[in-house]
Each structure stands twice: as C-alpha cells, then as structure tokens.
CSV table of N, CA, C and O in Angstrom, one decimal:
chain,number,residue,atom,x,y,z
T,1279,UNK,N,25.6,-6.1,-12.7
T,1279,UNK,CA,25.0,-6.8,-11.2
T,1279,UNK,C,24.4,-5.3,-10.6
T,1279,UNK,O,24.8,-4.5,-10.4
T,1280,UNK,N,23.0,-5.9,-10.5
T,1280,UNK,CA,22.1,-5.0,-9.8
T,1280,UNK,C,21.3,-5.6,-8.7
T,1280,UNK,O,21.4,-6.3,-8.9
T,1281,UNK,N,20.7,-5.6,-7.9
T,1281,UNK,CA,19.5,-5.6,-7.0
T,1281,UNK,C,18.4,-4.4,-7.4
T,1281,UNK,O,18.5,-2.8,-7.4
T,1282,UNK,N,17.8,-5.1,-7.0
T,1282,UNK,CA,16.1,-4.5,-6.9
T,1282,UNK,C,15.6,-4.7,-5.7
T,1282,UNK,O,15.3,-6.0,-5.3
T,1283,UNK,N,14.9,-3.8,-5.3
T,1283,UNK,CA,14.2,-4.0,-4.1
T,1283,UNK,C,12.6,-4.9,-4.0
T,1283,UNK,O,12.0,-4.3,-4.8
T,1284,UNK,N,12.4,-6.1,-3.6
T,1284,UNK,CA,11.3,-7.0,-4.1
T,1284,UNK,C,10.3,-6.8,-2.8
T,1284,UNK,O,9.1,-6.6,-3.3
T,1285,UNK,N,10.8,-6.5,-1.6
T,1285,UNK,CA,9.7,-6.1,-0.1
T,1285,UNK,C,10.2,-5.8,1.1
T,1285,UNK,O,11.5,-5.6,0.8
T,1286,UNK,N,9.4,-5.4,1.9
T,1286,UNK,CA,10.6,-5.2,3.3
T,1286,UNK,C,9.4,-6.0,4.0
T,1286,UNK,O,8.5,-6.3,3.7
T,1287,UNK,N,10.1,-6.5,4.8
T,1287,UNK,CA,9.5,-7.4,5.7
T,1287,UNK,C,8.8,-6.7,7.2
T,1287,UNK,O,10.6,-6.2,8.1
T,1288,UNK,N,8.1,-6.8,7.8
T,1288,UNK,CA,8.0,-6.5,9.0
T,1288,UNK,C,7.2,-7.1,9.9
T,1288,UNK,O,6.7,-8.0,9.7
T,1289,UNK,N,8.2,-7.4,11.7
T,1289,UNK,CA,7.6,-8.4,12.3
T,1289,UNK,C,7.1,-8.2,13.2
T,1289,UNK,O,6.8,-6.6,13.5
T,1290,UNK,N,5.8,-9.1,13.3
T,1290,UNK,CA,4.5,-8.4,14.9
T,1290,UNK,C,4.0,-9.8,15.3
T,1290,UNK,O,4.1,-11.1,14.4
T,1291,UNK,N,3.6,-10.1,16.0
T,1291,UNK,CA,2.8,-10.9,16.9
T,1291,UNK,C,1.5,-10.7,16.9
T,1291,UNK,O,1.4,-12.4,16.5
T,1292,UNK,N,0.9,-10.1,16.3
T,1292,UNK,CA,-0.6,-9.8,15.2
T,1292,UNK,C,-0.3,-9.5,14.2
T,1292,UNK,O,-0.9,-8.1,13.6
T,1293,UNK,N,-0.9,-10.4,13.1
T,1293,UNK,CA,-0.7,-9.7,11.8
T,1293,UNK,C,-1.6,-9.6,11.7
T,1293,UNK,O,-1.6,-8.3,10.7
T,1294,UNK,N,-3.2,-9.4,12.1
T,1294,UNK,CA,-3.8,-8.7,11.4
T,1294,UNK,C,-3.9,-6.7,12.1
T,1294,UNK,O,-4.3,-6.1,11.2
T,1295,UNK,N,-3.0,-6.5,12.7
T,1295,UNK,CA,-3.3,-5.1,13.9
T,1295,UNK,C,-2.1,-4.8,12.6
T,1295,UNK,O,-2.5,-3.4,12.7
T,1296,UNK,N,-1.3,-5.2,12.6
T,1296,UNK,CA,0.0,-4.6,11.8
T,1296,UNK,C,-0.6,-4.6,10.4
T,1296,UNK,O,-0.3,-3.5,9.8
T,1297,UNK,N,-0.7,-5.3,9.6
T,1297,UNK,CA,-1.2,-5.1,8.4
T,1297,UNK,C,-2.6,-4.6,7.8
T,1297,UNK,O,-2.0,-3.6,6.9
T,1298,UNK,N,-3.1,-4.4,8.8
T,1298,UNK,CA,-4.5,-3.4,8.7
T,1298,UNK,C,-4.3,-2.0,9.2
T,1298,UNK,O,-4.8,-1.2,8.6
T,1299,UNK,N,-3.3,-1.7,10.5
T,1299,UNK,CA,-2.8,-0.4,10.8
T,1299,UNK,C,-2.1,0.0,9.0
T,1299,UNK,O,-2.8,1.3,8.4
T,1300,UNK,N,-1.2,-0.9,8.5
T,1300,UNK,CA,-0.1,-0.4,7.6
T,1300,UNK,C,-1.2,0.3,5.9
T,1300,UNK,O,-1.3,1.0,5.2
T,1301,UNK,N,-2.4,-1.1,6.0
T,1301,UNK,CA,-3.1,-1.1,5.0
T,1301,UNK,C,-3.9,0.2,5.2
T,1301,UNK,O,-4.7,1.2,4.1
T,1302,UNK,N,-4.9,0.7,6.2
T,1302,UNK,CA,-5.3,1.9,6.2
T,1302,UNK,C,-4.7,3.1,6.0
T,1302,UNK,O,-5.3,4.1,5.9
T,1303,UNK,N,-3.3,3.2,6.5
T,1303,UNK,CA,-2.7,4.4,6.2
T,1303,UNK,C,-2.1,4.3,4.7
T,1303,UNK,O,-2.2,5.8,3.8
T,1304,UNK,N,-1.6,3.2,4.1
T,1304,UNK,CA,-1.0,3.4,2.7
T,1304,UNK,C,-1.9,2.8,1.7
T,1304,UNK,O,-1.3,2.8,0.1
T,1305,UNK,N,-3.3,2.0,1.6
T,1305,UNK,CA,-4.4,1.8,0.9
T,1305,UNK,C,-3.7,0.4,0.3
T,1305,UNK,O,-3.3,-0.4,0.9
T,1306,UNK,N,-4.1,-0.1,-1.0
T,1306,UNK,CA,-3.6,-1.2,-1.7
T,1306,UNK,C,-4.5,-2.3,-1.0
T,1306,UNK,O,-5.8,-2.5,-1.1
T,1307,UNK,N,-4.1,-3.9,-1.2
T,1307,UNK,CA,-4.4,-5.4,-1.2
T,1307,UNK,C,-3.8,-5.8,0.2
T,1307,UNK,O,-2.7,-5.5,-0.5
T,1308,UNK,N,-4.2,-7.1,0.3
T,1308,UNK,CA,-3.7,-7.6,1.6
T,1308,UNK,C,-3.9,-9.0,1.0
T,1308,UNK,O,-5.0,-9.4,0.9
T,1309,UNK,N,-2.9,-10.1,0.8
T,1309,UNK,CA,-3.4,-11.2,0.9
T,1309,UNK,C,-2.6,-11.9,2.2
T,1309,UNK,O,-1.6,-11.5,2.5
T,1310,UNK,N,-3.5,-12.8,2.8
T,1310,UNK,CA,-3.2,-13.6,4.2
T,1310,UNK,C,-2.9,-14.7,3.8
T,1310,UNK,O,-3.6,-16.1,2.9
T,1311,UNK,N,-1.4,-15.4,4.4
T,1311,UNK,CA,-1.4,-16.4,4.6
T,1311,UNK,C,-1.3,-17.6,6.6
T,1311,UNK,O,-2.0,-16.0,7.4
T,1312,UNK,N,-1.3,-18.3,6.6
T,1312,UNK,CA,-1.5,-18.0,8.1
T,1312,UNK,C,-0.1,-17.5,9.0
T,1312,UNK,O,0.0,-17.4,9.9
T,1313,UNK,N,1.2,-17.5,8.0
T,1313,UNK,CA,2.3,-16.8,8.8
T,1313,UNK,C,2.6,-15.2,8.4
T,1313,UNK,O,3.7,-15.1,9.1
T,1314,UNK,N,2.1,-14.9,7.3
T,1314,UNK,CA,2.3,-13.9,6.3
T,1314,UNK,C,1.4,-12.8,6.0
T,1314,UNK,O,0.6,-13.6,5.6
T,1315,UNK,N,1.4,-11.9,6.2
T,1315,UNK,CA,0.3,-10.9,4.9
T,1315,UNK,C,1.0,-10.5,4.0
T,1315,UNK,O,2.1,-9.2,4.8
T,1316,UNK,N,0.8,-10.1,3.2
T,1316,UNK,CA,1.2,-9.4,1.8
T,1316,UNK,C,0.3,-7.8,2.0
T,1316,UNK,O,-0.4,-8.2,1.2
T,1317,UNK,N,1.0,-7.1,1.6
T,1317,UNK,CA,0.6,-5.6,1.4
T,1317,UNK,C,1.6,-5.1,0.0
T,1317,UNK,O,2.0,-5.3,0.2
T,1318,UNK,N,0.5,-5.1,-0.8
T,1318,UNK,CA,0.5,-4.9,-1.9
T,1318,UNK,C,0.1,-3.8,-2.4
T,1318,UNK,O,-1.1,-3.3,-2.8
T,1319,UNK,N,1.0,-2.4,-2.5
T,1319,UNK,CA,0.6,-1.2,-3.4
T,1319,UNK,C,0.8,-0.7,-4.9
T,1319,UNK,O,2.0,-1.1,-4.6
T,1320,UNK,N,0.3,0.1,-5.5
T,1320,UNK,CA,0.7,-0.2,-6.5
T,1320,UNK,C,1.8,0.8,-6.2
T,1320,UNK,O,2.1,2.2,-6.1
T,1321,UNK,N,3.2,0.7,-7.3
T,1321,UNK,CA,4.2,1.1,-7.4
T,1321,UNK,C,5.3,0.9,-6.4
T,1321,UNK,O,6.2,2.2,-6.3
T,1322,UNK,N,5.2,0.2,-5.6
T,1322,UNK,CA,5.8,0.4,-4.2
T,1322,UNK,C,6.0,-1.6,-4.1
T,1322,UNK,O,5.5,-2.1,-4.1
T,1323,UNK,N,7.3,-1.8,-3.6
T,1323,UNK,CA,8.0,-2.8,-3.3
T,1323,UNK,C,6.3,-3.4,-2.2
T,1323,UNK,O,5.8,-2.7,-1.2
T,1324,UNK,N,6.3,-4.9,-2.4
T,1324,UNK,CA,5.8,-5.7,-1.1
T,1324,UNK,C,5.7,-5.2,0.4
T,1324,UNK,O,7.2,-5.5,0.4
T,1325,UNK,N,4.8,-5.5,1.1
T,1325,UNK,CA,5.2,-4.6,2.5
T,1325,UNK,C,4.6,-6.4,3.3
T,1325,UNK,O,3.7,-6.3,3.3
T,1326,UNK,N,5.8,-6.9,4.1
T,1326,UNK,CA,5.3,-8.5,4.2
T,1326,UNK,C,5.2,-8.5,5.6
T,1326,UNK,O,6.1,-8.0,6.5
T,1327,UNK,N,4.2,-8.4,6.2
T,1327,UNK,CA,4.1,-8.9,7.8
T,1327,UNK,C,4.2,-9.9,8.2
T,1327,UNK,O,3.4,-11.0,7.6
T,1328,UNK,N,5.5,-10.3,8.7
T,1328,UNK,CA,5.3,-11.6,9.0
T,1328,UNK,C,5.1,-11.8,10.6
T,1328,UNK,O,5.9,-11.4,11.6
T,1329,UNK,N,4.9,-13.2,10.9
T,1329,UNK,CA,4.3,-13.6,12.7
T,1329,UNK,C,5.6,-14.3,13.4
T,1329,UNK,O,6.6,-14.5,12.4
T,1330,UNK,N,6.0,-13.1,14.0
T,1330,UNK,CA,6.7,-13.2,15.0
T,1330,UNK,C,6.4,-13.6,16.4
T,1330,UNK,O,6.5,-12.7,17.0
T,1331,UNK,N,6.4,-14.7,17.1
T,1331,UNK,CA,5.3,-14.3,18.3
T,1331,UNK,C,6.1,-14.1,18.8
T,1331,UNK,O,5.5,-13.4,20.2
T,1332,UNK,N,7.2,-14.3,19.1
T,1332,UNK,CA,8.5,-13.6,20.1
T,1332,UNK,C,8.5,-11.8,20.3
T,1332,UNK,O,9.5,-11.5,20.8
T,1333,UNK,N,8.3,-11.7,18.9
T,1333,UNK,CA,8.5,-10.0,18.7
T,1333,UNK,C,7.7,-9.3,19.7
T,1333,UNK,O,7.2,-9.5,20.9
T,1334,UNK,N,8.9,-8.4,20.5
T,1334,UNK,CA,8.8,-7.7,21.2
T,1334,UNK,C,8.7,-6.2,20.9
T,1334,UNK,O,10.1,-6.1,20.4
T,1335,UNK,N,7.6,-5.6,20.8
T,1335,UNK,CA,8.3,-4.0,20.6
T,1335,UNK,C,9.4,-3.4,21.3
T,1335,UNK,O,9.6,-3.3,22.5
T,1336,UNK,N,10.1,-2.7,20.3
T,1336,UNK,CA,11.2,-1.6,20.6
T,1336,UNK,C,10.7,-0.8,21.6
T,1336,UNK,O,9.9,-0.1,22.0
T,1337,UNK,N,11.6,-0.8,22.5
T,1337,UNK,CA,11.4,0.8,23.9
T,1337,UNK,C,11.3,2.0,23.3
T,1337,UNK,O,12.5,2.3,24.1
T,1338,UNK,N,11.7,2.3,22.0
T,1338,UNK,CA,12.1,3.2,21.7
T,1338,UNK,C,11.4,4.4,22.4
T,1338,UNK,O,10.3,4.4,22.4
T,1339,UNK,N,12.3,5.6,22.8
T,1339,UNK,CA,13.4,6.4,22.6
T,1339,UNK,C,14.2,5.5,23.3
T,1339,UNK,O,15.5,6.7,23.7
T,1340,UNK,N,14.1,4.9,24.0
T,1340,UNK,CA,14.5,4.6,25.5
T,1340,UNK,C,15.9,4.0,25.3
T,1340,UNK,O,16.0,3.1,26.1
T,1341,UNK,N,16.6,3.8,24.5
T,1341,UNK,CA,17.9,3.0,24.1
T,1341,UNK,C,17.5,2.1,23.0
T,1341,UNK,O,19.1,1.5,22.8
T,1342,UNK,N,16.7,1.6,22.9
T,1342,UNK,CA,16.8,0.6,21.7
T,1342,UNK,C,16.5,1.0,20.6
T,1342,UNK,O,16.6,2.4,20.5
T,1343,UNK,N,17.7,1.0,19.7
T,1343,UNK,CA,18.1,1.3,18.5
T,1343,UNK,C,17.0,0.8,17.2
T,1343,UNK,O,15.7,0.1,17.3
T,1344,UNK,N,16.7,1.6,16.4
T,1344,UNK,CA,16.0,1.4,15.2
T,1344,UNK,C,16.6,0.7,14.2
T,1344,UNK,O,17.8,1.0,13.5
T,1345,UNK,N,16.4,-0.6,14.0
T,1345,UNK,CA,16.7,-1.3,12.5
T,1345,UNK,C,16.7,-0.8,11.3
T,1345,UNK,O,17.3,-0.8,10.5
T,1346,UNK,N,15.5,-0.4,11.2
T,1346,UNK,CA,14.8,0.3,10.0
T,1346,UNK,C,13.6,1.2,10.5
T,1346,UNK,O,12.9,0.4,11.5
T,1347,UNK,N,13.4,1.7,9.4
T,1347,UNK,CA,11.8,2.9,9.6
T,1347,UNK,C,11.2,2.9,8.5
T,1347,UNK,O,11.8,3.5,7.3
T,1348,UNK,N,10.3,3.2,8.1
T,1348,UNK,CA,9.2,3.6,7.2
T,1348,UNK,C,9.2,5.8,7.4
T,1348,UNK,O,9.3,6.6,8.8
T,1349,UNK,N,9.6,5.9,6.0
T,1349,UNK,CA,9.6,7.3,6.1
T,1349,UNK,C,8.0,8.0,5.3
T,1349,UNK,O,8.2,7.4,3.7
T,1350,UNK,N,7.2,8.7,5.5
T,1350,UNK,CA,5.8,8.7,4.9
T,1350,UNK,C,5.6,10.5,4.8
T,1350,UNK,O,6.5,11.0,5.5
T,1351,UNK,N,5.5,10.5,3.5
T,1351,UNK,CA,5.6,12.0,3.2
T,1351,UNK,C,3.4,12.7,3.0
T,1351,UNK,O,3.7,11.5,2.2
T,1352,UNK,N,3.1,13.5,3.0
T,1352,UNK,CA,2.1,14.3,3.1
T,1352,UNK,C,1.8,15.6,3.3
T,1352,UNK,O,2.6,16.4,3.3
T,1353,UNK,N,0.9,16.1,2.7
T,1353,UNK,CA,0.6,17.7,2.4
T,1353,UNK,C,-0.3,17.8,3.3
T,1353,UNK,O,-0.5,19.3,3.4
T,1354,UNK,N,-0.2,17.0,4.6
T,1354,UNK,CA,-1.5,18.2,5.5
T,1354,UNK,C,-0.9,16.8,6.6
T,1354,UNK,O,-1.5,15.6,7.2
T,1355,UNK,N,0.1,17.4,7.1
T,1355,UNK,CA,0.4,16.9,8.5
T,1355,UNK,C,-0.2,16.7,9.5
T,1355,UNK,O,-0.6,15.8,10.2
T,1356,UNK,N,-1.5,17.4,10.0
T,1356,UNK,CA,-2.0,17.8,11.0
T,1356,UNK,C,-3.7,16.4,10.5
T,1356,UNK,O,-3.9,15.9,11.4
T,1357,UNK,N,-3.8,16.9,9.2
T,1357,UNK,CA,-4.9,15.5,8.9
T,1357,UNK,C,-4.0,14.1,8.8
T,1357,UNK,O,-4.8,13.4,9.8
T,1358,UNK,N,-3.1,13.9,8.6
T,1358,UNK,CA,-2.2,12.9,8.6
T,1358,UNK,C,-2.5,12.2,10.4
T,1358,UNK,O,-2.3,11.3,10.6
T,1359,UNK,N,-1.8,13.2,10.8
T,1359,UNK,CA,-2.0,13.3,12.4
T,1359,UNK,C,-3.0,12.1,13.1
T,1359,UNK,O,-2.8,11.5,13.7
T,1360,UNK,N,-4.1,12.6,12.8
T,1360,UNK,CA,-5.2,12.3,12.8
T,1360,UNK,C,-5.8,10.7,12.2
T,1360,UNK,O,-6.1,9.8,13.1
T,1361,UNK,N,-5.5,10.3,11.0
T,1361,UNK,CA,-5.1,9.2,10.6
T,1361,UNK,C,-4.4,8.3,11.4
T,1361,UNK,O,-5.1,7.3,11.4
T,1362,UNK,N,-3.2,8.7,11.6
T,1362,UNK,CA,-2.3,7.7,12.2
T,1362,UNK,C,-3.0,7.2,13.4
T,1362,UNK,O,-2.9,6.0,13.3
T,1363,UNK,N,-3.3,8.0,14.3
T,1363,UNK,CA,-4.0,7.8,15.4
T,1363,UNK,C,-5.5,6.8,15.1
T,1363,UNK,O,-5.3,5.9,15.9
T,1364,UNK,N,-6.3,7.3,14.6
T,1364,UNK,CA,-7.2,6.7,14.2
T,1364,UNK,C,-6.9,5.0,14.1
T,1364,UNK,O,-7.7,4.7,14.2
T,1365,UNK,N,-6.0,5.1,13.2
T,1365,UNK,CA,-6.0,3.6,12.8
T,1365,UNK,C,-5.4,3.0,13.7
T,1365,UNK,O,-4.4,1.6,13.4
T,1366,UNK,N,-4.8,2.8,14.4
T,1366,UNK,CA,-4.3,2.3,15.6
T,1366,UNK,C,-2.8,2.9,15.8
T,1366,UNK,O,-1.8,1.9,16.9
T,1367,UNK,N,-2.0,4.0,15.4
T,1367,UNK,CA,-1.0,4.5,15.4
T,1367,UNK,C,-0.5,5.0,17.3
T,1367,UNK,O,-1.9,5.4,17.6
T,1368,UNK,N,0.5,5.4,17.6
T,1368,UNK,CA,0.6,6.1,18.6
T,1368,UNK,C,1.8,6.4,18.2
T,1368,UNK,O,3.1,6.6,17.6
T,1369,UNK,N,1.5,7.6,18.6
T,1369,UNK,CA,3.0,9.2,19.1
T,1369,UNK,C,4.2,8.6,19.8
T,1369,UNK,O,3.9,8.5,20.6
T,1370,UNK,N,5.3,8.8,19.3
T,1370,UNK,CA,6.8,8.6,19.6
T,1370,UNK,C,6.9,10.2,20.7
T,1370,UNK,O,7.7,9.7,21.5
T,1371,UNK,N,6.7,10.9,20.2
T,1371,UNK,CA,7.2,12.4,20.3
T,1371,UNK,C,6.2,13.0,20.2
T,1371,UNK,O,5.5,13.4,19.1
T,1372,UNK,N,5.8,14.2,21.4
T,1372,UNK,CA,4.5,15.1,21.3
T,1372,UNK,C,5.0,16.2,20.1
T,1372,UNK,O,6.2,16.4,19.6
T,1373,UNK,N,4.1,16.1,19.1
T,1373,UNK,CA,4.5,17.4,18.5
T,1373,UNK,C,5.1,18.5,18.4
T,1373,UNK,O,5.3,18.8,17.8
T,1374,UNK,N,5.1,18.8,20.1
T,1374,UNK,CA,5.6,20.1,20.1
T,1374,UNK,C,7.2,19.6,20.9
T,1374,UNK,O,8.2,20.4,21.4
T,1375,UNK,N,7.6,18.5,20.6
T,1375,UNK,CA,9.2,18.6,21.2
T,1375,UNK,C,10.2,19.2,20.2
T,1375,UNK,O,9.6,19.8,19.2
T,1376,UNK,N,11.3,18.8,20.4
T,1376,UNK,CA,13.3,19.9,19.9
T,1376,UNK,C,12.6,19.7,18.6
T,1376,UNK,O,12.7,20.3,18.0
T,1377,UNK,N,12.3,18.0,18.6
T,1377,UNK,CA,12.5,18.0,16.5
T,1377,UNK,C,11.8,18.3,16.1
T,1377,UNK,O,11.8,19.2,14.8
T,1378,UNK,N,10.3,18.1,16.5
T,1378,UNK,CA,9.2,18.7,15.6
T,1378,UNK,C,9.4,20.3,15.7
T,1378,UNK,O,8.8,21.2,14.8
T,1379,UNK,N,9.7,21.5,16.5
T,1379,UNK,CA,10.1,22.6,16.6
T,1379,UNK,C,11.2,23.0,15.6
T,1379,UNK,O,11.7,24.2,14.8
T,1380,UNK,N,12.0,22.3,15.2
T,1380,UNK,CA,13.2,22.5,14.6
T,1380,UNK,C,13.3,21.9,13.2
T,1380,UNK,O,13.6,22.3,12.3
T,1381,UNK,N,11.9,21.1,12.7
T,1381,UNK,CA,11.7,20.3,12.1
T,1381,UNK,C,9.8,20.6,11.8
T,1381,UNK,O,9.5,20.0,12.0
T,1382,UNK,N,9.5,21.9,11.1
T,1382,UNK,CA,7.9,21.8,11.2
T,1382,UNK,C,7.3,20.9,10.4
T,1382,UNK,O,8.4,20.5,9.2
T,1383,UNK,N,6.2,20.1,10.7
T,1383,UNK,CA,6.0,19.2,9.2
T,1383,UNK,C,6.3,18.0,9.5
T,1383,UNK,O,6.3,16.7,8.9
T,1384,UNK,N,6.8,17.5,10.9
T,1384,UNK,CA,8.0,16.4,11.2
T,1384,UNK,C,7.1,16.1,12.3
T,1384,UNK,O,7.5,16.4,12.9
T,1385,UNK,N,6.8,14.2,12.1
T,1385,UNK,CA,6.1,13.9,13.6
T,1385,UNK,C,6.7,12.6,13.3
T,1385,UNK,O,6.9,11.9,12.0
T,1386,UNK,N,6.8,11.6,14.5
T,1386,UNK,CA,7.9,10.4,15.1
T,1386,UNK,C,6.1,9.5,15.4
T,1386,UNK,O,6.0,9.8,16.8
T,1387,UNK,N,5.9,8.0,15.3
T,1387,UNK,CA,5.4,7.0,15.8
T,1387,UNK,C,5.4,6.2,16.1
T,1387,UNK,O,6.7,5.8,15.2
T,1388,UNK,N,5.0,5.5,16.4
T,1388,UNK,CA,4.5,3.6,16.4
T,1388,UNK,C,3.8,2.9,15.5
T,1388,UNK,O,2.1,3.6,15.6
T,1389,UNK,N,3.6,2.2,15.0
T,1389,UNK,CA,2.8,1.3,14.7
T,1389,UNK,C,2.3,0.3,15.8
T,1389,UNK,O,3.0,0.2,16.8
T,1390,UNK,N,1.0,-0.6,15.6
T,1390,UNK,CA,0.6,-0.9,16.5
T,1390,UNK,C,2.0,-2.0,16.7
T,1390,UNK,O,1.6,-2.6,18.3
T,1391,UNK,N,2.2,-2.7,16.1
T,1391,UNK,CA,3.9,-3.5,17.0
T,1391,UNK,C,4.9,-3.5,17.2
T,1391,UNK,O,5.9,-3.6,17.8
T,1392,UNK,N,4.9,-1.3,17.1
T,1392,UNK,CA,6.0,-0.9,17.7
T,1392,UNK,C,7.1,-0.2,16.9
T,1392,UNK,O,7.7,0.1,17.8
T,1393,UNK,N,6.9,-0.6,15.6
T,1393,UNK,CA,7.6,0.0,14.8
T,1393,UNK,C,7.8,1.6,14.3
T,1393,UNK,O,6.7,1.8,14.3
T,1394,UNK,N,8.5,1.8,14.9
T,1394,UNK,CA,9.1,3.0,15.0
T,1394,UNK,C,8.9,3.7,13.5
T,1394,UNK,O,9.3,3.3,12.1
T,1395,UNK,N,8.2,5.1,12.6
T,1395,UNK,CA,8.4,5.8,11.4
T,1395,UNK,C,7.6,6.6,11.5
T,1395,UNK,O,7.2,7.4,12.7
T,1396,UNK,N,7.8,7.7,10.1
T,1396,UNK,CA,8.3,9.4,10.2
T,1396,UNK,C,6.9,9.9,9.3
T,1396,UNK,O,6.9,9.0,8.1
T,1397,UNK,N,6.5,10.5,9.8
T,1397,UNK,CA,5.7,11.2,8.8
T,1397,UNK,C,6.1,13.0,8.5
T,1397,UNK,O,6.1,13.5,10.2
T,1398,UNK,N,6.0,13.1,7.5
T,1398,UNK,CA,7.0,14.4,7.2
T,1398,UNK,C,6.3,15.7,6.5
T,1398,UNK,O,5.2,14.7,4.9
T,1399,UNK,N,5.8,16.7,6.0
T,1399,UNK,CA,5.8,17.5,5.1
T,1399,UNK,C,6.0,17.2,3.5
T,1399,UNK,O,7.5,17.0,3.6
T,1400,UNK,N,5.2,16.5,2.4
T,1400,UNK,CA,5.7,16.7,1.1
T,1400,UNK,C,6.4,17.6,0.8
T,1400,UNK,O,6.3,18.5,1.5
C-alpha cells in the first residue's frame, strides 16, 4: 500500500486574494467554485484554496505554531522578494535577521491569508 499526494489545502476567508497570490507566484491555472479555488501547476499536486470564513491569520512568530508551510526555491532571492511583495505577500522576518544572516538566501513571508512560507536559494 502506498499514498500519493493529490492536493494541498489552504484555508482563507478571501478566496480571490489567496488564490491570486499563489497564482502570481507559481503560475498555472485556477478553476473557481463558490467554496474552493483549485490552482493546477504542471508537475505539482493541486493547491486548493478553501473558503474558511472564520479563518484568522496566525500571529506567527508570536507564539502561534505553524501547522504546515510552503518552501519555494529560486535562483534570484532579491527578485523573488520583490515579486512576493508585489503579489501581496509580506515579510515575517526582516532580510537581515538572525536566520537570514546564518542562512544566506533564506527569507520568511506570509500570504494574504497569513500562511507562512519560505523562499530560499535553489
């Protein structure tokens, strides 16, 4: 018996904002329903943005735990930083914080719904 990953589910109160954000970063195509947006990217499981009207963004890093997060790799962290911010993401740690200084090419962000993710050098 084996498992295969079919999708990743991301809760968000605002489906359009969250699905558009991931689409701007990762490309692919979006299929929309009233309660879910399905982001299909070639060679990757479907990312499902699920309507969760009561979703409250985590207060990371102020004590709230991360249940799961995305890691993205890039060959140009500086350009990726601008792209993340232009797409509606926000930095969770400044570029010169302790983690970034010990792990060059590593940045931590949040999506519009507050889900943390990392961008690192490929």
